[in-house]
PDB file of C-alpha atoms in Angstrom:
ATOM      1  CA  LEU A   1     115.126 -67.129 -64.888  1.00 54.00           C
ATOM      2  CA  GLY A   2     113.885 -68.775 -62.226  1.00 58.00           C
ATOM      3  CA  GLN A   3     115.384 -72.537 -63.402  1.00 60.00           C
ATOM      4  CA  ALA A   4     118.630 -70.534 -63.428  1.00 57.00           C
ATOM      5  CA  ILE A   5     118.537 -69.070 -60.107  1.00 57.00           C
ATOM      6  CA  ASN A   6     118.139 -72.536 -58.733  1.00 61.00           C
ATOM      7  CA  SER A   7     120.392 -74.378 -61.170  1.00 61.00           C
ATOM      8  CA  GLY A   8     122.801 -75.932 -58.141  1.00 65.00           C
ATOM      9  CA  LEU A   9     125.957 -74.373 -60.564  1.00 69.00           C
ATOM     10  CA  GLY A  10     129.004 -72.907 -59.687  1.00 80.00           C
ATOM     11  CA  LEU A  11     129.207 -68.905 -59.448  1.00 82.00           C
ATOM     12  CA  ASP A  12     130.564 -68.384 -62.837  1.00 86.00           C
ATOM     13  CA  GLU A  13     128.275 -70.925 -64.816  1.00 88.00           C
ATOM     14  CA  THR A  14     125.123 -69.714 -62.319  1.00 87.00           C
ATOM     15  CA  LEU A  15     125.925 -66.191 -63.653  1.00 89.00           C
ATOM     16  CA  GLU A  16     126.318 -67.253 -67.463  1.00 91.00           C
ATOM     17  CA  LEU A  17     122.858 -68.981 -66.928  1.00 89.00           C
ATOM     18  CA  ILE A  18     121.161 -66.210 -65.425  1.00 90.00           C
ATOM     19  CA  ALA A  19     122.180 -63.611 -68.320  1.00 91.00           C
ATOM     20  CA  ALA A  20     121.365 -66.162 -71.097  1.00 92.00           C
ATOM     21  CA  ARG A  21     118.174 -66.764 -70.097  1.00 89.00           C
ATOM     22  CA  ALA A  22     117.536 -63.032 -69.267  1.00 90.00           C
ATOM     23  CA  THR A  23     118.418 -62.344 -73.246  1.00 91.00           C
ATOM     24  CA  GLU A  24     115.957 -65.090 -74.036  1.00 90.00           C
ATOM     25  CA  ALA A  25     113.037 -64.013 -71.588  1.00 89.00           C
ATOM     26  CA  LEU A  26     113.147 -60.482 -73.240  1.00 90.00           C
ATOM     27  CA  ASN A  27     114.666 -61.183 -76.417  1.00 90.00           C
ATOM     28  CA  ALA A  28     117.743 -59.234 -75.847  1.00 90.00           C
ATOM     29  CA  LYS A  29     120.868 -59.211 -77.689  1.00 89.00           C
ATOM     30  CA  ALA A  30     123.156 -59.343 -75.220  1.00 91.00           C
ATOM     31  CA  ALA A  31     123.719 -58.720 -71.160  1.00 93.00           C
ATOM     32  CA  ALA A  32     126.234 -58.032 -68.597  1.00 94.00           C
ATOM     33  CA  ILE A  33     126.573 -58.954 -65.052  1.00 94.00           C
ATOM     34  CA  ARG A  34     128.539 -57.118 -62.551  1.00 95.00           C
ATOM     35  CA  LEU A  35     129.305 -58.324 -59.296  1.00 94.00           C
ATOM     36  CA  VAL A  36     130.261 -55.709 -56.076  1.00 93.00           C
ATOM     37  CA  VAL A  37     134.049 -56.578 -54.947  1.00 90.00           C
ATOM     38  CA  GLU A  38     135.425 -56.289 -51.868  1.00 87.00           C
ATOM     39  CA  ASP A  39     136.870 -52.860 -52.676  1.00 92.00           C
ATOM     40  CA  GLY A  40     133.244 -51.842 -53.554  1.00 89.00           C
ATOM     41  CA  THR A  41     133.954 -51.629 -56.888  1.00 92.00           C
ATOM     42  CA  LEU A  42     131.908 -53.721 -59.521  1.00 94.00           C
ATOM     43  CA  ALA A  43     133.713 -56.257 -61.470  1.00 92.00           C
ATOM     44  CA  LEU A  44     132.375 -58.048 -64.812  1.00 93.00           C
ATOM     45  CA  GLY A  45     131.075 -61.454 -63.891  1.00 91.00           C
ATOM     46  CA  THR A  46     130.063 -62.124 -67.463  1.00 91.00           C
ATOM     47  CA  VAL A  47     128.629 -61.466 -70.501  1.00 92.00           C
ATOM     48  CA  VAL A  48     126.682 -63.492 -72.756  1.00 91.00           C
ATOM     49  CA  VAL A  49     125.708 -62.305 -76.611  1.00 89.00           C
ATOM     50  CA  LYS A  50     122.731 -63.698 -77.856  1.00 87.00           C
ATOM     51  CA  ALA A  51     122.858 -61.532 -81.654  1.00 83.00           C
ATOM     52  CA  GLY A  52     124.594 -58.322 -82.973  1.00 75.00           C
ATOM     53  CA  LYS A  53     128.462 -57.687 -82.731  1.00 69.00           C
ATOM     54  CA  GLY A  54     128.345 -57.357 -79.095  1.00 65.00           C
ATOM     55  CA  PHE A  55     128.547 -53.735 -77.135  1.00 73.00           C
ATOM     56  CA  ASP A  56     130.720 -51.143 -75.459  1.00 78.00           C
ATOM     57  CA  LEU A  57     131.560 -52.628 -72.487  1.00 85.00           C
ATOM     58  CA  GLN A  58     132.833 -49.105 -71.230  1.00 86.00           C
ATOM     59  CA  ASN A  59     129.647 -47.181 -71.513  1.00 85.00           C
ATOM     60  CA  GLU A  60     127.771 -50.142 -69.718  1.00 89.00           C
ATOM     61  CA  LYS A  61     130.196 -50.028 -66.730  1.00 93.00           C
ATOM     62  CA  ARG A  62     129.753 -46.229 -66.226  1.00 92.00           C
ATOM     63  CA  ILE A  63     126.020 -46.777 -66.543  1.00 92.00           C
ATOM     64  CA  ALA A  64     126.339 -49.807 -64.230  1.00 94.00           C
ATOM     65  CA  GLU A  65     127.920 -47.779 -61.632  1.00 96.00           C
ATOM     66  CA  TYR A  66     125.987 -45.131 -61.812  1.00 95.00           C
ATOM     67  CA  VAL A  67     122.990 -47.773 -61.055  1.00 95.00           C
ATOM     68  CA  ALA A  68     124.572 -49.450 -58.438  1.00 95.00           C
ATOM     69  CA  ASP A  69     125.562 -46.132 -56.742  1.00 94.00           C
ATOM     70  CA  ALA A  70     122.006 -44.952 -57.083  1.00 94.00           C
ATOM     71  CA  GLY A  71     120.311 -48.385 -55.990  1.00 93.00           C
ATOM     72  CA  GLU A  72     117.481 -47.680 -58.729  1.00 92.00           C
ATOM     73  CA  PRO A  73     117.203 -49.445 -62.123  1.00 92.00           C
ATOM     74  CA  ILE A  74     117.305 -47.328 -65.440  1.00 90.00           C
ATOM     75  CA  MET A  75     116.216 -47.771 -68.906  1.00 88.00           C
ATOM     76  CA  VAL A  76     118.113 -46.074 -72.204  1.00 84.00           C
ATOM     77  CA  ASP A  77     116.601 -45.518 -75.419  1.00 79.00           C
ATOM     78  CA  ASP A  78     119.487 -44.576 -77.120  1.00 72.00           C
ATOM     79  CA  VAL A  79     123.252 -45.479 -75.570  1.00 69.00           C
ATOM     80  CA  ARG A  80     125.383 -43.568 -78.301  1.00 61.00           C
ATOM     81  CA  THR A  81     128.744 -44.325 -79.075  1.00 57.00           C
ATOM     82  CA  ASP A  82     128.293 -41.966 -82.059  1.00 57.00           C
ATOM     83  CA  TRP A  83     126.786 -38.529 -82.346  1.00 57.00           C
ATOM     84  CA  GLU A  84     125.779 -38.761 -85.848  1.00 57.00           C
ATOM     85  CA  PRO A  85     122.195 -38.177 -85.591  1.00 52.00           C
ATOM     86  CA  TRP A  86     121.268 -41.306 -88.101  1.00 50.00           C
ATOM     87  CA  ASN A  87     122.989 -43.684 -85.929  1.00 52.00           C
ATOM     88  CA  LEU A  88     120.971 -44.736 -82.935  1.00 52.00           C
ATOM     89  CA  GLY A  89     122.798 -46.130 -79.958  1.00 60.00           C
ATOM     90  CA  SER A  90     122.028 -49.599 -78.275  1.00 71.00           C
ATOM     91  CA  SER A  91     118.973 -49.569 -75.858  1.00 82.00           C
ATOM     92  CA  LEU A  92     119.421 -50.876 -72.315  1.00 87.00           C
ATOM     93  CA  VAL A  93     117.927 -51.892 -69.197  1.00 92.00           C
ATOM     94  CA  CYS A  94     119.905 -52.070 -66.141  1.00 93.00           C
ATOM     95  CA  ILE A  95     118.806 -53.168 -62.732  1.00 94.00           C
ATOM     96  CA  PRO A  96     120.471 -53.291 -59.382  1.00 95.00           C
ATOM     97  CA  LEU A  97     120.510 -56.437 -57.663  1.00 94.00           C
ATOM     98  CA  VAL A  98     119.543 -56.121 -53.977  1.00 92.00           C
ATOM     99  CA  LEU A  99     119.991 -57.898 -51.087  1.00 89.00           C
ATOM    100  CA  GLU A 100     117.736 -56.374 -48.222  1.00 88.00           C
ATOM    101  CA  ASP A 101     119.510 -53.090 -48.416  1.00 87.00           C
ATOM    102  CA  ARG A 102     122.754 -54.009 -49.895  1.00 91.00           C
ATOM    103  CA  ILE A 103     123.681 -54.129 -53.662  1.00 93.00           C
ATOM    104  CA  VAL A 104     125.484 -57.043 -54.638  1.00 93.00           C
ATOM    105  CA  GLY A 105     125.671 -56.403 -58.793  1.00 95.00           C
ATOM    106  CA  THR A 106     124.219 -55.327 -61.641  1.00 96.00           C
ATOM    107  CA  LEU A 107     122.356 -57.183 -64.588  1.00 95.00           C
ATOM    108  CA  THR A 108     121.915 -55.191 -68.026  1.00 94.00           C
ATOM    109  CA  LEU A 109     120.398 -56.497 -71.070  1.00 92.00           C
ATOM    110  CA  PHE A 110     120.849 -54.181 -74.272  1.00 89.00           C
ATOM    111  CA  ASP A 111     118.769 -54.313 -77.555  1.00 84.00           C
ATOM    112  CA  LYS A 112     115.501 -55.910 -78.514  1.00 83.00           C
ATOM    113  CA  ILE A 113     115.845 -58.144 -81.205  1.00 78.00           C
ATOM    114  CA  ALA A 114     113.860 -56.658 -83.698  1.00 71.00           C
ATOM    115  CA  PRO A 115     111.299 -58.240 -85.862  1.00 71.00           C
ATOM    116  CA  ALA A 116     111.793 -58.574 -89.620  1.00 69.00           C
ATOM    117  CA  GLY A 117     111.170 -55.367 -91.087  1.00 67.00           C
ATOM    118  CA  THR A 118     111.765 -52.932 -88.181  1.00 66.00           C
ATOM    119  CA  ILE A 119     114.616 -50.906 -87.368  1.00 66.00           C
ATOM    120  CA  ARG A 120     114.603 -51.348 -83.419  1.00 64.00           C
ATOM    121  CA  ARG A 121     112.370 -52.351 -80.630  1.00 69.00           C
ATOM    122  CA  LEU A 122     113.207 -50.609 -76.884  1.00 78.00           C
ATOM    123  CA  PHE A 123     112.274 -52.114 -73.699  1.00 86.00           C
ATOM    124  CA  SER A 124     109.324 -51.543 -71.850  1.00 86.00           C
ATOM    125  CA  THR A 125     108.430 -50.185 -68.313  1.00 87.00           C
ATOM    126  CA  ASN A 126     107.013 -54.475 -68.153  1.00 89.00           C
ATOM    127  CA  ASP A 127     110.834 -55.302 -68.991  1.00 89.00           C
ATOM    128  CA  LEU A 128     112.277 -53.332 -66.123  1.00 87.00           C
ATOM    129  CA  ASP A 129     109.218 -54.334 -63.776  1.00 87.00           C
ATOM    130  CA  LEU A 130     109.963 -58.217 -64.497  1.00 86.00           C
ATOM    131  CA  LEU A 131     113.830 -57.573 -64.186  1.00 88.00           C
ATOM    132  CA  PHE A 132     113.196 -55.527 -60.715  1.00 83.00           C
ATOM    133  CA  ALA A 133     111.086 -58.175 -59.220  1.00 83.00           C
ATOM    134  CA  LEU A 134     113.375 -60.907 -60.105  1.00 84.00           C
ATOM    135  CA  SER A 135     116.700 -58.962 -58.721  1.00 86.00           C
ATOM    136  CA  SER A 136     116.463 -59.964 -54.966  1.00 84.00           C
ATOM    137  CA  GLN A 137     116.318 -63.685 -55.950  1.00 85.00           C
ATOM    138  CA  VAL A 138     119.174 -63.262 -58.154  1.00 85.00           C
ATOM    139  CA  ALA A 139     121.246 -61.039 -55.656  1.00 88.00           C
ATOM    140  CA  ALA A 140     120.327 -63.764 -53.070  1.00 87.00           C
ATOM    141  CA  LYS A 141     121.832 -66.717 -55.063  1.00 84.00           C
ATOM    142  CA  ILE A 142     124.929 -65.014 -55.782  1.00 84.00           C
ATOM    143  CA  GLU A 143     125.290 -64.326 -52.018  1.00 86.00           C
ATOM    144  CA  GLU A 144     124.568 -67.963 -51.533  1.00 85.00           C
ATOM    145  CA  ILE A 145     126.953 -68.975 -53.747  1.00 82.00           C
ATOM    146  CA  ARG A 146     129.753 -66.361 -52.558  1.00 77.00           C
ATOM    147  CA  LEU A 147     129.162 -67.749 -49.023  1.00 79.00           C
ATOM    148  CA  THR A 148     129.037 -71.501 -49.858  1.00 76.00           C
ATOM    149  CA  GLY A 149     132.401 -70.821 -51.223  1.00 68.00           C
ATOM    150  CA  ARG A 150     134.179 -68.908 -48.423  1.00 68.00           C
ATOM    151  CA  LEU A 151     132.339 -71.797 -45.794  1.00 68.00           C
ATOM    152  CA  GLN A 152     134.516 -74.687 -48.322  1.00 64.00           C
ATOM    153  CA  GLU A 153     137.883 -72.612 -47.743  1.00 65.00           C
ATOM    154  CA  LEU A 154     137.413 -72.131 -44.294  1.00 65.00           C
ATOM    155  CA  VAL A 155     136.491 -75.706 -43.786  1.00 66.00           C
ATOM    156  CA  LEU A 156     139.411 -76.729 -46.013  1.00 64.00           C
ATOM    157  CA  PHE A 157     141.759 -74.536 -44.497  1.00 60.00           C
ATOM    158  CA  ASN A 158     140.663 -75.946 -40.858  1.00 62.00           C
ATOM    159  CA  TRP A 159     141.098 -79.425 -42.038  1.00 59.00           C
ATOM    160  CA  SER A 160     144.628 -78.269 -43.417  1.00 64.00           C
ATOM    161  CA  ILE A 161     146.141 -76.946 -39.909  1.00 61.00           C
ATOM    162  CA  LYS A 162     144.405 -80.039 -38.429  1.00 60.00           C
ATOM    163  CA  GLY A 163     146.114 -82.268 -40.567  1.00 56.00           C
ATOM    164  CA  ARG A 164     149.293 -80.591 -39.676  1.00 54.00           C
ATOM    165  CA  ASN A 165     148.998 -80.355 -36.089  1.00 54.00           C
ATOM    166  CA  ASN A 166     148.742 -84.116 -35.731  1.00 56.00           C
ATOM    167  CA  LEU A 167     151.413 -84.947 -37.760  1.00 48.00           C
ATOM    168  CA  PHE A 168     153.706 -83.237 -34.691  1.00 48.00           C
TER     169      PHE A 168
END
């Protein structure tokens, strides 16, 4: 994950790399990263599916919104999309990406890949602690990339205005 954070790539590529590394590190089936946008809502930044058929992004979004509002991580052992007792839902862990006192997004991991012969594995508090420990570094990288992009836009904008003014 540290390597992904310091990759020097653009925002989309960095988010995808962070999500992929998080799934590998915790042996999860999938990951989603959502970013807080200007109006305060969460926008989907990236989704990485390592195994399985994927997951319900609507349920994930509701959980991510709750985590972003509360500012606290959450671990759920059974996110049901079907209320039949034998159909267990996905397990997930969702953490806020916090920079100082500000939430910049969320990271959600789905279902740990179970070893052959077992039905399922759940995330542990150690998994949650590891992700939460890295969350501020991920948040800082996201903001660094965003600010660099804005700075580049301003430089180009000012350069284009100066260029036009020199023509007259």
